[in-house]
Short mmCIF file of C-alpha atoms and ligand atoms in Angstrom, two decimals:
data_model
loop_
_atom_site.label_atom_id
_atom_site.label_comp_id
_atom_site.label_asym_id
_atom_site.label_seq_id
_atom_site.Cartn_x
_atom_site.Cartn_y
_atom_site.Cartn_z
CA MET Y 29 -7.77 20.66 -6.40
CA THR Y 30 -5.67 20.05 -3.80
CA GLY Y 31 -4.42 16.46 -3.53
CA LEU Y 32 -4.34 14.55 -0.07
CA LEU Y 33 -1.91 12.19 0.28
CA GLY Y 34 -2.16 10.85 3.95
CA GLY Y 35 0.41 7.92 4.92
CA THR Y 36 2.99 6.35 7.65
CA PHE Y 37 5.97 7.47 5.33
CA ASP Y 38 7.95 5.42 7.56
CA PRO Y 39 9.91 6.45 6.30
CA VAL Y 40 9.19 8.15 2.64
CA HIS Y 41 9.80 6.15 -0.69
CA LEU Y 42 10.20 6.65 -4.31
CA GLY Y 43 6.65 4.82 -5.03
CA HIS Y 44 4.77 7.54 -3.00
CA LEU Y 45 6.71 10.90 -4.72
CA ASP Y 46 5.03 8.60 -8.29
CA VAL Y 47 1.32 8.12 -6.66
CA ALA Y 48 2.06 12.25 -5.72
CA HIS Y 49 2.87 12.75 -9.47
CA ALA Y 50 -0.04 10.49 -10.98
CA ALA Y 51 -1.98 12.05 -9.19
CA LEU Y 52 -1.30 15.49 -10.29
CA ARG Y 53 -0.60 14.50 -13.75
CA ALA Y 54 -3.60 12.88 -14.14
CA LEU Y 55 -6.23 15.24 -12.51
CA SER Y 56 -4.66 18.20 -13.25
CA LEU Y 57 -4.15 18.64 -9.27
CA ASP Y 58 -2.96 21.84 -7.99
CA GLN Y 59 -0.90 20.76 -5.23
CA VAL Y 60 -0.38 17.19 -3.26
CA LEU Y 61 -0.11 17.72 0.45
CA PHE Y 62 1.64 14.79 2.25
CA ILE Y 63 0.29 14.47 5.64
CA PRO Y 64 1.91 11.79 7.89
CA ALA Y 65 -0.05 10.45 10.39
CA ASN Y 66 -0.04 10.49 13.47
CA ILE Y 67 -0.94 7.57 14.83
CA PRO Y 68 -2.55 5.32 11.91
CA PRO Y 69 -5.24 2.90 13.03
CA HIS Y 70 -5.31 -1.22 11.84
CA ARG Y 71 -1.51 -1.43 11.33
CA HIS Y 72 1.70 -1.29 14.38
CA ALA Y 73 3.02 2.30 15.42
CA PRO Y 74 5.77 3.75 13.42
CA ARG Y 75 8.96 2.92 14.51
CA ALA Y 76 10.34 6.77 13.31
CA SER Y 77 9.01 10.34 15.11
CA GLY Y 78 5.92 12.08 14.11
CA ALA Y 79 9.28 15.15 13.53
CA ASP Y 80 11.54 12.13 12.08
CA ARG Y 81 8.75 10.93 9.41
CA LEU Y 82 8.01 14.58 8.26
CA ALA Y 83 11.04 16.00 7.85
CA MET Y 84 11.54 12.77 5.20
CA VAL Y 85 8.44 13.85 3.73
CA THR Y 86 10.03 17.71 3.53
CA LEU Y 87 13.27 16.79 2.26
CA ALA Y 88 12.26 14.61 -0.53
CA ILE Y 89 9.90 16.91 -1.56
CA ALA Y 90 11.91 19.70 -1.83
CA GLY Y 91 12.59 19.84 -5.62
CA GLU Y 92 8.60 19.94 -6.55
CA PRO Y 93 6.51 23.68 -5.74
CA ARG Y 94 3.40 21.40 -6.23
CA PHE Y 95 4.33 18.91 -3.19
CA ALA Y 96 3.63 20.23 1.01
CA ALA Y 97 4.16 18.72 3.67
CA SER Y 98 1.36 19.19 6.61
CA ALA Y 99 1.26 18.54 9.86
CA ILE Y 100 -2.22 18.32 10.28
CA GLU Y 101 -2.50 14.54 11.55
CA LEU Y 102 0.44 15.37 13.57
CA GLU Y 103 -0.36 17.89 16.04
CA ALA Y 104 -3.23 16.35 16.43
CA ALA Y 105 -2.97 14.00 19.38
CA GLY Y 106 -3.75 9.66 19.52
CA THR Y 107 -5.35 8.29 16.42
CA SER Y 108 -5.50 9.91 13.07
CA TYR Y 109 -8.65 8.89 11.14
CA THR Y 110 -9.40 10.31 6.77
CA ALA Y 111 -12.87 11.29 8.08
CA VAL Y 112 -11.56 13.22 10.46
CA THR Y 113 -8.98 15.12 8.65
CA ILE Y 114 -10.74 16.01 6.13
CA ASP Y 115 -13.52 17.94 8.62
CA ARG Y 116 -10.86 19.55 10.15
CA MET Y 117 -9.70 21.13 6.20
CA VAL Y 118 -13.24 21.86 5.22
CA ALA Y 119 -14.03 23.09 8.91
CA ALA Y 120 -10.43 25.54 8.19
CA GLY Y 121 -12.47 26.69 4.60
CA ARG Y 122 -11.59 24.40 1.90
CA THR Y 123 -14.26 23.10 0.02
CA ARG Y 124 -15.02 19.23 0.01
CA GLU Y 125 -15.31 19.40 -3.86
CA ASP Y 126 -11.98 21.09 -3.77
CA LEU Y 127 -10.18 18.33 -1.80
CA CYS Y 128 -9.04 14.46 -3.56
CA PHE Y 129 -7.74 12.03 -0.97
CA ILE Y 130 -5.66 9.77 -3.08
CA ALA Y 131 -4.73 6.23 -1.82
CA GLY Y 132 -2.73 3.36 -2.93
CA ALA Y 133 -4.85 0.76 -3.78
CA ASP Y 134 -4.06 -1.72 -2.13
CA ALA Y 135 -4.79 0.66 0.84
CA PHE Y 136 -7.51 1.13 -0.66
CA ALA Y 137 -9.01 -2.42 -1.10
CA GLY Y 138 -9.68 -1.87 2.88
CA VAL Y 139 -11.17 1.33 2.91
CA ALA Y 140 -14.71 -0.69 4.26
CA SER Y 141 -12.63 -0.80 7.69
CA TRP Y 142 -11.60 2.78 7.56
CA HIS Y 143 -13.13 5.12 10.09
CA ASP Y 144 -16.56 6.08 9.25
CA TYR Y 145 -16.85 4.11 6.16
CA PRO Y 146 -18.68 4.32 3.65
CA ALA Y 147 -20.33 8.08 4.65
CA LEU Y 148 -16.76 8.96 4.63
CA LEU Y 149 -16.44 9.03 0.38
CA ASP Y 150 -18.93 11.61 1.08
CA ARG Y 151 -16.65 13.60 2.45
CA CYS Y 152 -14.44 14.40 -0.90
CA HIS Y 153 -12.96 12.99 -3.83
CA PHE Y 154 -11.18 10.31 -3.36
CA ALA Y 155 -8.20 9.39 -6.56
CA VAL Y 156 -7.40 5.22 -6.31
CA VAL Y 157 -3.71 5.10 -7.77
CA SER Y 158 -2.56 1.58 -8.54
CA ARG Y 159 0.24 -0.43 -6.89
CA PRO Y 160 2.68 -2.82 -8.68
CA GLY Y 161 0.20 -6.28 -8.33
CA PHE Y 162 -2.24 -3.77 -7.21
CA PRO Y 163 -4.35 -2.57 -11.14
CA ALA Y 164 -6.71 0.18 -9.77
CA SER Y 165 -9.34 -0.67 -12.39
CA ALA Y 166 -9.91 -3.77 -10.18
CA VAL Y 167 -11.35 -0.79 -6.64
CA ARG Y 168 -14.65 -1.42 -10.02
CA THR Y 169 -15.60 -5.36 -9.14
CA ARG Y 170 -14.42 -5.26 -5.43
CA MET Y 171 -16.31 -2.38 -4.45
CA PRO Y 172 -19.79 -2.99 -7.40
CA ALA Y 173 -22.31 -0.30 -4.76
CA PHE Y 174 -20.09 2.91 -5.17
CA ALA Y 175 -19.57 1.35 -9.01
CA ASP Y 176 -21.35 4.69 -10.39
CA ARG Y 177 -19.17 7.01 -8.82
CA MET Y 178 -15.76 5.33 -10.45
CA ILE Y 179 -14.74 7.67 -12.90
CA ASP Y 180 -11.56 6.81 -15.12
CA ALA Y 181 -8.86 9.83 -14.46
CA LYS Y 182 -8.94 9.63 -18.28
CA ASP Y 183 -12.26 9.73 -19.09
CA ARG Y 184 -12.27 13.06 -16.37
CA TYR Y 185 -14.20 15.39 -19.41
CA GLN Y 186 -17.71 14.68 -17.47
CA THR Y 187 -18.28 16.57 -14.34
CA PRO Y 188 -18.97 14.24 -11.55
CA ALA Y 189 -22.65 15.74 -10.25
CA ARG Y 190 -21.31 14.62 -6.51
CA THR Y 191 -18.12 13.02 -4.60
CA SER Y 192 -16.41 10.59 -7.21
CA ILE Y 193 -13.92 7.32 -6.54
CA PHE Y 194 -10.55 8.46 -9.71
CA LEU Y 195 -9.30 5.65 -10.39
CA ILE Y 196 -5.19 6.05 -12.30
CA ASP Y 197 -3.15 2.88 -13.55
CA ALA Y 198 0.11 4.73 -14.01
CA PRO Y 199 3.56 2.38 -13.47
CA THR Y 200 5.11 3.91 -10.19
CA ALA Y 201 8.54 1.62 -8.12
CA PRO Y 202 7.59 -1.12 -6.91
CA VAL Y 203 9.45 0.15 -3.47
CA SER Y 204 7.71 -0.11 0.42
CA SER Y 205 8.36 1.84 3.19
CA THR Y 206 8.69 -1.96 5.03
CA ASP Y 207 11.22 -2.89 1.99
CA VAL Y 208 13.91 0.48 3.06
CA ARG Y 209 13.32 -1.00 6.74
CA ALA Y 210 14.21 -4.43 6.64
CA CYS Y 211 16.65 -3.08 3.57
CA ILE Y 212 17.88 -0.83 5.95
CA ASP Y 213 18.18 -3.73 8.81
CA ARG Y 214 20.55 -5.99 6.71
CA GLY Y 215 22.47 -2.96 5.96
CA ALA Y 216 21.93 -2.57 2.11
CA PRO Y 217 22.31 0.41 0.18
CA LEU Y 218 19.17 2.43 -0.29
CA THR Y 219 19.66 3.57 -3.68
CA GLY Y 220 17.21 4.07 -6.03
CA LEU Y 221 14.39 2.64 -3.18
CA VAL Y 222 14.34 7.16 -0.99
CA PRO Y 223 15.62 10.16 -2.79
CA ASP Y 224 19.38 10.23 -1.71
CA VAL Y 225 18.69 13.52 1.12
CA VAL Y 226 16.64 10.77 2.13
CA ALA Y 227 19.23 8.13 2.72
CA GLY Y 228 21.31 10.39 3.99
CA TYR Y 229 18.41 11.49 7.39
CA ILE Y 230 18.58 7.97 7.86
CA ASP Y 231 22.01 7.45 8.30
CA ALA Y 232 22.67 11.35 10.21
CA HIS Y 233 19.55 10.12 12.56
CA ARG Y 234 20.30 6.31 12.88
CA LEU Y 235 16.75 5.79 12.06
CA TYR Y 236 15.57 2.12 11.73
CA THR Y 237 19.31 0.06 13.19
CA ARG Y 238 17.93 -2.56 15.55
CA GLU Y 239 20.23 0.14 17.79
CA ALA Y 240 17.39 2.16 17.60
CA HIS Y 241 14.57 -0.04 17.38
CA GLY Y 242 11.91 1.06 20.33
CA HIS Y 243 13.54 4.32 21.04
P1 ATP X 326 4.30 -0.39 4.59
O1 ATP X 326 5.03 -1.08 3.58
O2 ATP X 326 5.03 0.05 5.88
O3 ATP X 326 2.91 0.01 4.98
P2 ATP X 326 4.19 2.02 1.45
O4 ATP X 326 5.20 1.63 1.45
O5 ATP X 326 2.82 0.81 2.22
O6 ATP X 326 4.57 1.19 3.52
P3 ATP X 326 2.72 3.83 3.56
O7 ATP X 326 3.33 5.26 3.96
O8 ATP X 326 1.58 2.98 4.42
O9 ATP X 326 3.59 3.37 2.83
O10 ATP X 326 2.12 4.43 2.44
C1 ATP X 326 0.92 5.75 1.94
C2 ATP X 326 -0.03 5.53 0.63
O11 ATP X 326 0.68 5.51 -0.08
C3 ATP X 326 -0.54 4.77 0.83
O12 ATP X 326 -2.34 5.08 0.11
C4 ATP X 326 -0.13 3.19 -0.51
O13 ATP X 326 -0.93 2.21 -1.48
C5 ATP X 326 0.50 4.33 -0.94
N1 ATP X 326 1.47 3.75 -1.97
C6 ATP X 326 2.92 3.77 -1.38
N2 ATP X 326 3.99 3.37 -2.22
C7 ATP X 326 3.35 2.92 -2.68
C8 ATP X 326 3.35 2.35 -4.61
N3 ATP X 326 4.74 1.69 -4.63
N4 ATP X 326 3.19 2.49 -5.29
C9 ATP X 326 1.77 2.64 -4.94
N5 ATP X 326 1.64 3.84 -4.20
C10 ATP X 326 1.80 3.35 -3.23
MG1 MG X 327 1.51 0.37 3.62
#
């Protein structure tokens, strides 16, 4: 099974790598594709260009052969919708049972507002990974209508009859891209927040500084 980690990645940080590793391990995935959104729905536009966000993701995952970056959303014009991205992958030859969309529990809490919900949840498997302050198990009580398709990743030996929602509680770094951008704004070091190669890229390209804002 291939994991799809969608996000804005503005910029990619150590929490994202932890999420991908947690899903890889819990679900024995073959690979995880990191998919930066072109224009994310429901939020402000990214500060960095798509090309810079993709370049940073590519640098961040270079040491992990089971991680890859995908430009599928950046290459499509306009707003990026998870349902549309999954359909495009299926049209290109993937099977739905072989795809698992990975989301942090904070992001998944808003799934009812995603394009084509609830049919979206039939598109492929989903994996919800905890984020500090957002346990994955809370999704069960939040979405009782879907509780019958939620499976603790630990109990995965039950072969799901249809697309499932795997729940994964795992430690991930308490970092957000918002924190990273705030650190850059005040000139604080990014040690422990992003991989060193990403910090180097941000510095070399002067991303997220006040002067760069709006360019
Ligand atoms: P921002 O602060 O700009 O919203 P972010 O850190 O939330 O950025 P996104 O690109 O929005 O990063 O996140 C992409 C996906 O990764 C989302 O599903 C999000 O829930 C998940 N994610 C990001 N950081 C973590 C983390 N530290 N732990 C668990 N999940 C995370
Ligand atoms: Mg976010």
